[in-house]
């Protein structure tokens, strides 16, 4: 079953096209990463999926409901942590969560036990009466995540939940997210700039740029498309003339020396490297070690951005 | 109804956290004390028995509501809580009505407290029993207070929906009220003498109950029109994209 279906969704703001015929399907029960540079259209996508704004063309379905006609139902069954944490800083943590619980129609008893469960899980229960304005950014983000999960939503939107956090707080929040998402069994739609985070958390990712879908699939699959496209050669004798010769080989897209390592980009992931090694030896290079580089999601992302720019 | 009460619950909590501080309570104490004790004692029994008392209570409710209402949407926008509020499963009508009602309840209730306090202060000070307004004026004052608070809340919400910051909303609302007060005050003497005489003579001949009823009906209709305009202006997409 698909939690989200976006079919040719386009959104214009005056002359600017924020989303351009976007097609995405998000299976239920997974963490789905939505990646893209600033201004790619991530926040606009979430706003459309929550029914806060309408697409100019195309249609989107969330949990089987059209975002145009079923926005109230969607907001009732989806949690959201948007670009800003959106907490009422003058109110206590408990009041912030109670407001959300009341808005979702939870009974008083149900709300209290759910708030306790979530705050306990985040080690915030002892501080529930404090106004959240005095809290650190990490604690506020945790509380905002708790608010998004409070009504036990089937789907939760998290818009850059670790943005602006220090590495420790990010790691802690990631742990909380992974743990809560696994325990609650919800579908998580996560936008992030942190590709290592997406790699760790997401079962599938989509990459967009300028409102267009660039790639979609499991992180392993995206990495596999670039896997082996770069080879590193350790050794001695990487002179300018050698580099120029290597760059002329039909299997090679580019070569550069970083420290005592020659990095060779092949024209395609499956290209043979043996002719390159033969050529290097023939040019007098002392080859000590040759290995194919495993691409990270970040490298995949950067290369996708470069490809689309080209 | 649950949505409406939820919004009121949240707004009251926020108001309490803002006004419940020592400086907040002090400010409230000064305003209520000024209109409930100091000014009535200066002006004597006329403060509560004359028809002007209705306008004082109406103006006080309008003023007090105006101190909190501009924050409703502009403040949420400024503090980046508006989008989260709009992403909650609360109906448009409940959000708008809940915020407006909280502002009205705040201004109106404090104005009534000041009114009751003025009656008690004058009666105690005079030492000759209770000084009570005519029932017509008392009902008029309470109704005028409600309609004044509602007018302020309606205009304040409209201003707040458009303003980028709470400060901008406060400034715009103050200018609006200044115009509402200044235009008739400065405009009336500019009318031809014959018109002014006719208006004064015409009003003098009308039963004060009828006059009061017409005035309250006029205010009510203005309030309804402003509430309608606010509900037309309130659109989630527009608020987010603004």
Coordinates of C-alpha atoms in Angstrom, one line a residue:
Chain A
X1 CA 0.0 0.0 0.0
X2 CA 1.2 3.5 -0.8
X3 CA 1.1 6.1 1.9
X4 CA 1.7 8.9 -0.6
X5 CA 1.1 9.2 -4.3
X6 CA 2.1 12.3 -6.2
X7 CA 0.9 12.3 -9.8
X8 CA 2.4 15.0 -12.1
X9 CA 2.2 17.5 -9.3
X10 CA 3.1 21.0 -10.4
X11 CA 3.0 24.1 -8.3
X12 CA 3.6 27.6 -9.6
X13 CA 4.1 30.8 -7.6
X14 CA 3.5 33.5 -10.2
X15 CA 6.2 33.0 -12.9
X16 CA 8.2 30.7 -10.7
X17 CA 7.7 26.9 -11.0
X18 CA 8.4 25.4 -7.5
X19 CA 7.3 21.9 -8.4
X20 CA 7.5 20.5 -12.0
X21 CA 5.4 17.4 -12.7
X22 CA 6.6 15.5 -9.7
X23 CA 5.8 11.8 -9.5
X24 CA 6.5 10.1 -6.2
X25 CA 5.2 7.0 -4.5
X26 CA 5.9 6.3 -0.8
X27 CA 5.2 2.9 0.5
X28 CA 3.5 2.7 3.9
X29 CA 5.6 1.9 7.0
X30 CA 9.0 3.1 5.8
X31 CA 11.2 6.1 6.4
X32 CA 11.3 8.0 3.1
X33 CA 14.0 10.6 2.5
X34 CA 13.3 13.6 0.4
X35 CA 16.5 15.2 -0.6
X36 CA 17.4 18.3 -2.5
X37 CA 19.3 21.6 -2.2
X38 CA 17.8 24.8 -0.8
X39 CA 14.9 26.0 -2.9
X40 CA 14.4 22.6 -4.5
X41 CA 10.7 22.4 -3.5
X42 CA 10.8 20.2 -0.4
X43 CA 8.8 22.4 1.8
X44 CA 6.3 23.2 -0.9
X45 CA 5.8 19.4 -1.4
X46 CA 5.1 19.0 2.3
X47 CA 2.7 21.9 2.3
X48 CA 0.8 20.3 -0.7
X49 CA 0.8 16.9 1.0
X50 CA -0.7 18.4 4.2
X51 CA -3.4 20.2 2.1
X52 CA -2.1 23.6 3.2
X53 CA -1.7 24.7 -0.4
X54 CA -3.1 23.2 -3.6
X55 CA -1.1 22.0 -6.6
X56 CA -1.5 24.1 -9.7
X57 CA -1.7 20.9 -11.8
X58 CA -1.7 17.2 -11.0
X59 CA -3.0 15.5 -7.9
X60 CA -1.6 14.1 -4.7
X61 CA -3.0 11.4 -2.4
X62 CA -2.1 10.9 1.2
X63 CA -3.2 7.8 3.0
X64 CA -5.8 7.3 0.2
X65 CA -7.2 10.8 0.4
X66 CA -6.9 13.5 -2.2
X67 CA -5.1 16.5 -0.8
X68 CA -7.6 18.9 -2.4
X69 CA -10.8 17.4 -1.0
X70 CA -9.5 15.5 2.1
X71 CA -7.1 17.9 3.7
X72 CA -9.0 18.0 7.0
X73 CA -8.9 14.2 7.2
X74 CA -5.2 14.2 6.2
X75 CA -4.3 16.7 8.9
X76 CA -6.2 14.6 11.4
X77 CA -4.2 11.4 10.5
X78 CA -0.7 12.9 9.8
X79 CA 1.7 14.5 12.2
X80 CA 4.1 17.2 11.1
X81 CA 7.3 18.9 12.2
X82 CA 7.7 21.7 9.7
X83 CA 10.6 24.0 8.8
X84 CA 10.3 25.7 12.2
X85 CA 9.5 23.6 15.4
X86 CA 6.4 25.7 15.9
X87 CA 6.3 25.3 19.7
X88 CA 4.6 27.9 21.8
X89 CA 7.6 29.1 23.8
X90 CA 5.6 30.8 26.6
X91 CA 3.8 27.5 27.3
X92 CA 5.1 24.5 29.1
X93 CA 6.1 21.3 27.3
X94 CA 3.0 19.6 28.7
X95 CA 0.7 22.4 27.5
X96 CA 2.2 22.3 24.1
X97 CA 1.5 18.6 23.8
X98 CA -1.9 19.0 25.4
X99 CA -2.9 21.5 22.8
X100 CA -2.0 19.1 20.1
X101 CA -3.8 16.3 21.9
X102 CA -7.0 18.4 22.2
X103 CA -6.8 19.4 18.6
X104 CA -6.7 15.7 17.6
X105 CA -9.6 15.0 19.8
X106 CA -7.8 12.8 22.3
X107 CA -9.6 12.3 25.7
X108 CA -8.0 13.9 28.7
X109 CA -6.9 10.5 30.1
X110 CA -5.6 9.3 26.8
X111 CA -3.7 12.5 26.3
X112 CA -2.1 12.4 29.7
X113 CA -0.9 8.9 29.3
X114 CA 0.4 9.5 25.8
X115 CA 2.2 12.7 26.9
X116 CA 3.9 10.8 29.7
X117 CA 4.9 7.9 27.4
X118 CA 6.5 10.3 24.9
X119 CA 8.2 12.6 27.4
X120 CA 9.5 9.7 29.3
X121 CA 10.9 8.2 26.1
X122 CA 12.7 11.5 25.4
X123 CA 13.9 12.1 29.0
X124 CA 11.8 15.3 29.2
X125 CA 9.1 14.2 31.7
X126 CA 10.8 15.9 34.7
X127 CA 10.9 19.2 32.8
X128 CA 7.3 19.1 31.5
X129 CA 6.2 22.1 33.5
X130 CA 8.9 24.4 32.2
X131 CA 8.2 27.0 29.6
X132 CA 10.0 25.7 26.5
X133 CA 11.4 29.1 25.6
X134 CA 14.3 28.4 27.9
X135 CA 15.1 25.1 26.4
X136 CA 18.0 24.2 24.1
X137 CA 17.3 23.8 20.4
X138 CA 17.9 20.1 20.6
X139 CA 15.3 19.7 23.4
X140 CA 12.8 21.8 21.5
X141 CA 13.3 19.6 18.4
X142 CA 12.8 16.5 20.5
X143 CA 9.6 18.0 21.9
X144 CA 8.4 18.9 18.4
X145 CA 9.0 15.4 17.2
X146 CA 7.0 14.1 20.2
X147 CA 4.2 16.5 19.2
X148 CA 4.3 15.1 15.7
X149 CA 4.0 11.6 17.0
X150 CA 1.5 12.4 19.8
X151 CA -1.8 11.4 18.0
X152 CA -0.2 8.1 16.8
X153 CA -0.3 9.3 13.2
X154 CA -0.1 6.8 10.3
X155 CA 2.2 9.3 8.6
X156 CA 4.5 11.9 9.9
X157 CA 6.2 14.7 8.0
X158 CA 9.6 15.8 9.3
X159 CA 11.1 18.9 7.6
X160 CA 14.8 19.0 8.4
X161 CA 14.4 17.8 12.0
X162 CA 18.1 18.0 12.7
X163 CA 18.8 21.3 11.0
X164 CA 20.9 23.6 13.2
X165 CA 21.6 21.0 15.8
X166 CA 25.1 20.2 17.0
X167 CA 26.4 16.7 16.0
X168 CA 25.7 15.2 19.4
X169 CA 22.1 16.5 19.5
X170 CA 21.6 15.4 15.9
X171 CA 22.8 11.9 16.6
X172 CA 20.6 11.8 19.7
X173 CA 17.5 13.0 17.8
X174 CA 18.3 10.5 14.9
X175 CA 18.3 7.7 17.5
X176 CA 15.0 8.9 18.9
X177 CA 13.5 9.2 15.4
X178 CA 14.6 5.7 14.3
X179 CA 13.5 4.2 17.6
X180 CA 10.1 5.9 17.7
X181 CA 9.5 5.3 14.0
X182 CA 10.2 1.6 14.4
X183 CA 8.2 1.3 17.6
X184 CA 5.2 3.3 16.3
X185 CA 5.4 1.8 12.8
X186 CA 4.5 5.0 11.1
X187 CA 5.5 6.2 7.6
X188 CA 8.0 8.9 7.9
X189 CA 8.5 11.5 5.2
X190 CA 11.8 13.1 6.0
X191 CA 13.4 16.0 4.3
X192 CA 17.0 16.7 5.2
X193 CA 20.3 18.2 4.0
X194 CA 22.2 15.7 6.0
X195 CA 22.8 12.9 3.5
X196 CA 24.6 10.7 6.1
X197 CA 21.4 10.9 8.1
X198 CA 19.3 9.9 5.2
X199 CA 21.6 7.0 4.5
X200 CA 21.2 5.8 8.0
X201 CA 17.5 6.3 8.4
X202 CA 15.8 5.9 5.0
X203 CA 14.6 2.8 3.2
X204 CA 14.0 4.9 0.1
X205 CA 15.1 8.3 -1.0
X206 CA 14.0 10.7 -3.7
X207 CA 16.2 13.5 -4.9
X208 CA 14.7 16.7 -6.4
X209 CA 16.2 19.7 -7.9
X210 CA 14.3 22.9 -9.1
X211 CA 11.1 21.0 -8.4
X212 CA 12.0 18.1 -10.7
X213 CA 12.5 14.5 -9.6
X214 CA 16.1 13.6 -10.3
X215 CA 16.3 10.1 -8.8
X216 CA 14.3 7.8 -6.6
X217 CA 15.0 4.5 -5.0
X218 CA 16.7 2.7 -2.0
X219 CA 20.0 4.4 -1.0
X220 CA 21.9 1.2 -1.8
X221 CA 20.4 1.2 -5.3
X222 CA 21.3 4.8 -5.9
X223 CA 24.8 4.2 -4.6
X224 CA 25.1 1.1 -6.9
X225 CA 24.6 3.3 -9.9
X226 CA 27.8 5.1 -9.0
X227 CA 29.6 2.1 -7.4
X228 CA 32.9 1.5 -8.9
X229 CA 32.9 4.6 -11.1
X230 CA 36.0 5.8 -9.2
X231 CA 39.2 3.9 -8.6
X232 CA 42.0 4.8 -6.3
X233 CA 45.6 3.9 -7.1
X234 CA 48.2 4.1 -4.4
X235 CA 51.8 4.2 -5.5
X236 CA 54.7 6.4 -6.8
X237 CA 55.5 8.3 -10.0
X238 CA 52.2 10.1 -10.7
X239 CA 53.9 12.8 -12.9
X240 CA 52.0 15.4 -15.0
X241 CA 52.8 13.4 -18.2
X242 CA 51.4 10.2 -16.7
X243 CA 48.2 12.0 -15.7
X244 CA 47.8 13.4 -19.2
X245 CA 48.3 9.9 -20.7
X246 CA 45.8 8.3 -18.3
X247 CA 43.2 10.9 -19.1
X248 CA 43.4 10.1 -22.8
X249 CA 42.5 6.4 -22.2
X250 CA 38.9 5.6 -23.5
X251 CA 37.9 4.1 -20.1
X252 CA 38.8 7.2 -18.2
X253 CA 36.6 10.3 -17.6
X254 CA 39.2 12.2 -15.5
X255 CA 42.1 11.7 -13.2
X256 CA 43.8 13.7 -10.4
X257 CA 46.4 13.2 -7.7
X258 CA 45.4 13.7 -4.1
X259 CA 48.4 13.2 -1.8
X260 CA 50.0 9.9 -2.9
X261 CA 46.8 8.6 -4.4
X262 CA 45.7 8.8 -8.0
X263 CA 41.9 9.1 -8.3
X264 CA 40.6 7.9 -11.6
X265 CA 37.0 8.5 -12.6
X266 CA 35.8 5.9 -15.1
X267 CA 33.4 6.8 -17.9
X268 CA 30.9 4.3 -16.4
X269 CA 30.6 2.2 -13.3
X270 CA 31.2 -1.1 -15.1
X271 CA 34.2 0.0 -17.1
X272 CA 37.3 -2.3 -17.0
X273 CA 40.3 -0.9 -15.0
X274 CA 42.9 -3.5 -16.1
X275 CA 43.9 -1.5 -19.2
X276 CA 44.5 1.6 -17.0
X277 CA 46.7 -0.4 -14.6
X278 CA 48.6 -1.8 -17.6
X279 CA 49.1 1.7 -19.0
X280 CA 50.3 3.1 -15.6
X281 CA 52.9 0.3 -15.2
X282 CA 53.9 0.9 -18.8
X283 CA 54.5 4.6 -18.0
X284 CA 56.8 3.7 -15.1
X285 CA 54.4 4.1 -12.2
X286 CA 55.1 1.9 -9.1
X287 CA 51.6 0.6 -8.4
X288 CA 51.2 -0.6 -4.8
X289 CA 47.4 -0.9 -4.3
X290 CA 44.3 -0.5 -6.5
X291 CA 40.8 -0.3 -5.2
X292 CA 37.4 0.7 -6.4
X293 CA 35.8 3.4 -4.2
X294 CA 32.4 2.8 -2.7
X295 CA 30.2 5.8 -3.3
X296 CA 28.4 7.5 -0.4
X297 CA 25.0 8.9 -0.8
X298 CA 26.5 12.3 -0.6
X299 CA 28.7 11.6 -3.6
X300 CA 25.7 10.2 -5.5
X301 CA 23.8 13.4 -4.5
X302 CA 26.6 15.7 -5.7
X303 CA 27.0 13.8 -9.0
X304 CA 23.3 13.9 -9.6
X305 CA 23.3 17.7 -8.9
X306 CA 26.2 18.1 -11.3
X307 CA 24.5 16.0 -14.0
X308 CA 21.3 17.9 -13.8
X309 CA 23.1 21.2 -13.8
X310 CA 25.0 20.1 -16.9
Chain B
X1 CA -17.2 22.9 19.1
X2 CA -14.2 21.0 20.4
X3 CA -11.9 22.8 18.0
X4 CA -13.3 26.2 19.1
X5 CA -12.8 25.4 22.8
X6 CA -9.3 24.0 22.1
X7 CA -8.2 27.3 20.4
X8 CA -9.7 29.3 23.3
X9 CA -7.9 27.0 25.8
X10 CA -4.6 27.6 24.1
X11 CA -5.1 31.4 23.7
X12 CA -6.0 31.7 27.4
X13 CA -2.9 29.7 28.4
X14 CA -0.8 32.1 26.3
X15 CA -2.5 35.1 27.7
X16 CA -2.0 33.8 31.2
X17 CA 1.7 33.2 30.6
X18 CA 2.0 36.7 29.2
X19 CA -0.2 38.7 31.6
X20 CA 0.3 36.4 34.6
X21 CA 3.8 37.8 35.2
X22 CA 4.4 40.6 37.8
X23 CA 4.8 43.4 35.2
X24 CA 1.7 42.1 33.3
X25 CA -0.5 42.0 36.4
X26 CA 0.8 45.5 37.4
X27 CA -0.2 46.9 34.0
X28 CA -3.6 45.3 34.3
X29 CA -3.9 46.6 37.9
X30 CA -3.1 50.1 36.8
X31 CA -5.6 50.2 34.0
X32 CA -8.4 48.6 36.0
X33 CA -7.6 50.8 39.0
X34 CA -7.5 53.9 36.9
X35 CA -10.9 53.2 35.3
X36 CA -12.4 51.5 38.3
X37 CA -11.3 53.8 41.1
X38 CA -9.3 56.9 40.3
X39 CA -11.3 58.4 37.5
X40 CA -14.7 57.6 39.0
X41 CA -13.7 59.2 42.3
X42 CA -12.5 62.3 40.4
X43 CA -15.7 62.6 38.4
X44 CA -18.2 61.6 41.1
X45 CA -21.5 59.7 40.7
X46 CA -21.9 61.0 37.1
X47 CA -19.2 58.4 36.2
X48 CA -21.8 55.6 36.6
X49 CA -25.2 57.3 36.4
X50 CA -24.7 59.4 33.2
X51 CA -25.2 57.9 29.7
X52 CA -21.5 58.6 29.1
X53 CA -20.7 55.6 31.3
X54 CA -21.8 53.4 28.4
X55 CA -19.3 54.9 26.1
X56 CA -16.5 54.8 28.6
X57 CA -17.1 51.0 29.1
X58 CA -17.4 50.5 25.4
X59 CA -14.1 52.4 24.8
X60 CA -12.3 50.6 27.6
X61 CA -13.3 47.2 26.3
X62 CA -12.2 48.3 22.8
X63 CA -8.9 49.5 24.2
X64 CA -8.2 46.4 26.3
X65 CA -9.0 44.0 23.5
X66 CA -6.8 46.1 21.2
X67 CA -3.8 45.4 23.5
X68 CA -3.9 41.6 22.9
X69 CA -5.7 41.0 19.6
X70 CA -3.0 42.2 17.1
X71 CA -0.7 39.4 18.4
X72 CA -3.2 36.7 17.4
X73 CA -2.0 35.9 13.8
X74 CA 0.9 38.4 13.3
X75 CA 2.5 37.2 16.6
X76 CA 2.1 33.6 15.6
X77 CA 3.6 34.4 12.2
X78 CA 6.5 36.2 13.8
X79 CA 7.2 33.4 16.2
X80 CA 7.0 30.8 13.5
X81 CA 4.1 29.0 15.1
X82 CA 1.4 29.9 12.5
X83 CA 2.2 27.2 10.0
X84 CA 2.2 24.5 12.7
X85 CA -1.1 25.8 14.0
X86 CA -2.6 25.7 10.5
X87 CA -1.3 22.2 10.0
X88 CA -3.3 21.0 12.9
X89 CA -6.7 19.4 12.4
X90 CA -8.6 22.5 13.5
X91 CA -11.2 24.1 11.3
X92 CA -10.7 27.5 9.9
X93 CA -13.8 28.8 11.6
X94 CA -12.6 27.5 15.0
X95 CA -9.2 29.1 14.7
X96 CA -10.7 32.5 13.7
X97 CA -13.6 32.4 16.2
X98 CA -11.5 31.0 19.0
X99 CA -8.9 33.8 18.7
X100 CA -11.5 36.5 18.3
X101 CA -13.6 35.2 21.3
X102 CA -10.5 35.1 23.5
X103 CA -9.8 38.7 22.7
X104 CA -13.4 39.7 23.3
X105 CA -13.6 37.8 26.6
X106 CA -10.4 39.5 27.8
X107 CA -11.4 43.1 27.0
X108 CA -15.0 42.8 27.9
X109 CA -14.5 41.0 31.2
X110 CA -11.9 43.5 32.4
X111 CA -14.1 46.4 31.4
X112 CA -17.0 44.9 33.3
X113 CA -14.7 44.5 36.3
X114 CA -13.7 48.1 36.1
X115 CA -17.4 49.1 35.8
X116 CA -18.4 47.1 38.9
X117 CA -15.4 48.4 40.7
X118 CA -16.4 52.0 39.9
X119 CA -19.9 51.4 41.3
X120 CA -18.4 49.9 44.5
X121 CA -15.8 52.7 44.9
X122 CA -18.3 55.5 44.4
X123 CA -20.8 53.9 46.8
X124 CA -18.2 53.4 49.5
X125 CA -16.8 56.8 49.0
X126 CA -20.1 58.6 49.1
X127 CA -21.2 56.8 52.3
X128 CA -24.9 57.3 51.3
X129 CA -25.8 53.8 50.1
X130 CA -25.4 52.3 46.7
X131 CA -25.0 54.6 43.7
X132 CA -26.5 52.6 40.9
X133 CA -26.9 53.4 37.2
X134 CA -30.3 53.3 35.6
X135 CA -30.9 49.7 34.4
X136 CA -31.0 51.0 30.8
X137 CA -27.6 52.5 31.1
X138 CA -26.2 49.4 32.9
X139 CA -27.5 47.1 30.2
X140 CA -26.2 49.6 27.6
X141 CA -22.8 49.7 29.2
X142 CA -22.5 45.9 29.3
X143 CA -23.7 45.6 25.7
X144 CA -21.5 48.5 24.6
X145 CA -18.5 46.9 26.3
X146 CA -19.2 43.6 24.4
X147 CA -19.7 45.3 21.0
X148 CA -16.7 47.5 21.6
X149 CA -14.5 44.5 22.4
X150 CA -15.9 42.7 19.4
X151 CA -15.2 45.7 17.1
X152 CA -11.7 45.8 18.4
X153 CA -11.2 42.1 18.0
X154 CA -12.6 42.1 14.5
X155 CA -10.5 45.0 13.2
X156 CA -7.5 43.6 15.2
X157 CA -7.8 40.2 13.6
X158 CA -8.2 41.7 10.1
X159 CA -5.1 43.8 10.7
X160 CA -3.2 40.9 12.3
X161 CA -4.0 38.6 9.4
X162 CA -2.1 41.0 7.0
X163 CA 0.7 42.2 9.3
X164 CA 4.2 40.7 9.1
X165 CA 4.9 41.3 12.8
X166 CA 2.9 41.9 16.0
X167 CA 4.4 45.4 16.3
X168 CA 3.3 46.3 12.8
X169 CA -0.2 45.0 13.7
X170 CA -0.3 47.1 16.9
X171 CA 0.7 50.2 15.0
X172 CA -1.9 49.7 12.2
X173 CA -4.6 49.0 14.7
X174 CA -3.8 52.1 16.8
X175 CA -3.9 54.3 13.6
X176 CA -7.2 52.7 12.6
X177 CA -8.7 53.5 16.0
X178 CA -7.3 57.0 16.0
X179 CA -9.0 57.6 12.6
X180 CA -12.3 56.1 13.9
X181 CA -12.2 58.6 16.8
X182 CA -10.7 61.6 15.1
X183 CA -12.8 61.6 11.9
X184 CA -16.2 62.2 13.7
X185 CA -14.6 64.4 16.3
X186 CA -12.9 66.7 13.9
X187 CA -15.4 66.2 11.1
X188 CA -18.5 67.2 13.0
X189 CA -17.5 70.9 13.6
X190 CA -16.7 71.1 9.8
X191 CA -20.3 70.4 8.9
X192 CA -22.5 73.4 7.9
X193 CA -24.1 75.0 11.0
X194 CA -27.6 74.2 9.8
X195 CA -26.7 70.5 9.5
X196 CA -25.2 70.4 13.0
X197 CA -28.3 72.2 14.5
X198 CA -30.6 69.8 12.7
X199 CA -28.7 66.8 13.9
X200 CA -28.6 68.1 17.5
X201 CA -32.3 69.0 17.5
X202 CA -33.2 65.7 15.9
X203 CA -31.2 63.7 18.5
X204 CA -32.6 65.7 21.4
X205 CA -36.1 64.8 20.4
X206 CA -35.5 61.0 20.3
X207 CA -36.2 58.8 23.2
X208 CA -32.9 57.8 24.7
X209 CA -33.9 54.1 24.7
X210 CA -34.5 54.3 20.9
X211 CA -31.2 56.2 20.5
X212 CA -29.3 53.5 22.4
X213 CA -31.0 50.7 20.5
X214 CA -30.1 52.3 17.2
X215 CA -26.5 52.8 18.3
X216 CA -26.1 49.3 19.5
X217 CA -27.7 47.9 16.3
X218 CA -25.4 50.0 14.2
X219 CA -22.4 48.7 16.2
X220 CA -23.6 45.1 15.9
X221 CA -24.0 45.4 12.2
X222 CA -20.5 46.9 11.8
X223 CA -19.1 44.0 14.0
X224 CA -20.9 41.4 11.8
X225 CA -19.5 43.0 8.6
X226 CA -16.0 43.0 10.0
X227 CA -16.3 39.4 11.2
X228 CA -17.5 38.4 7.8
X229 CA -14.6 40.3 6.1
X230 CA -12.1 38.5 8.5
X231 CA -13.6 35.1 7.7
X232 CA -13.2 35.9 3.9
X233 CA -9.6 36.9 4.5
X234 CA -8.8 33.8 6.5
X235 CA -7.4 31.2 4.1
X236 CA -4.8 28.7 5.1
X237 CA -2.9 28.9 1.8
X238 CA -2.9 32.7 1.8
X239 CA -1.7 32.9 5.4
X240 CA 1.2 30.5 4.7
X241 CA 2.3 32.1 1.5
X242 CA 2.0 35.6 2.9

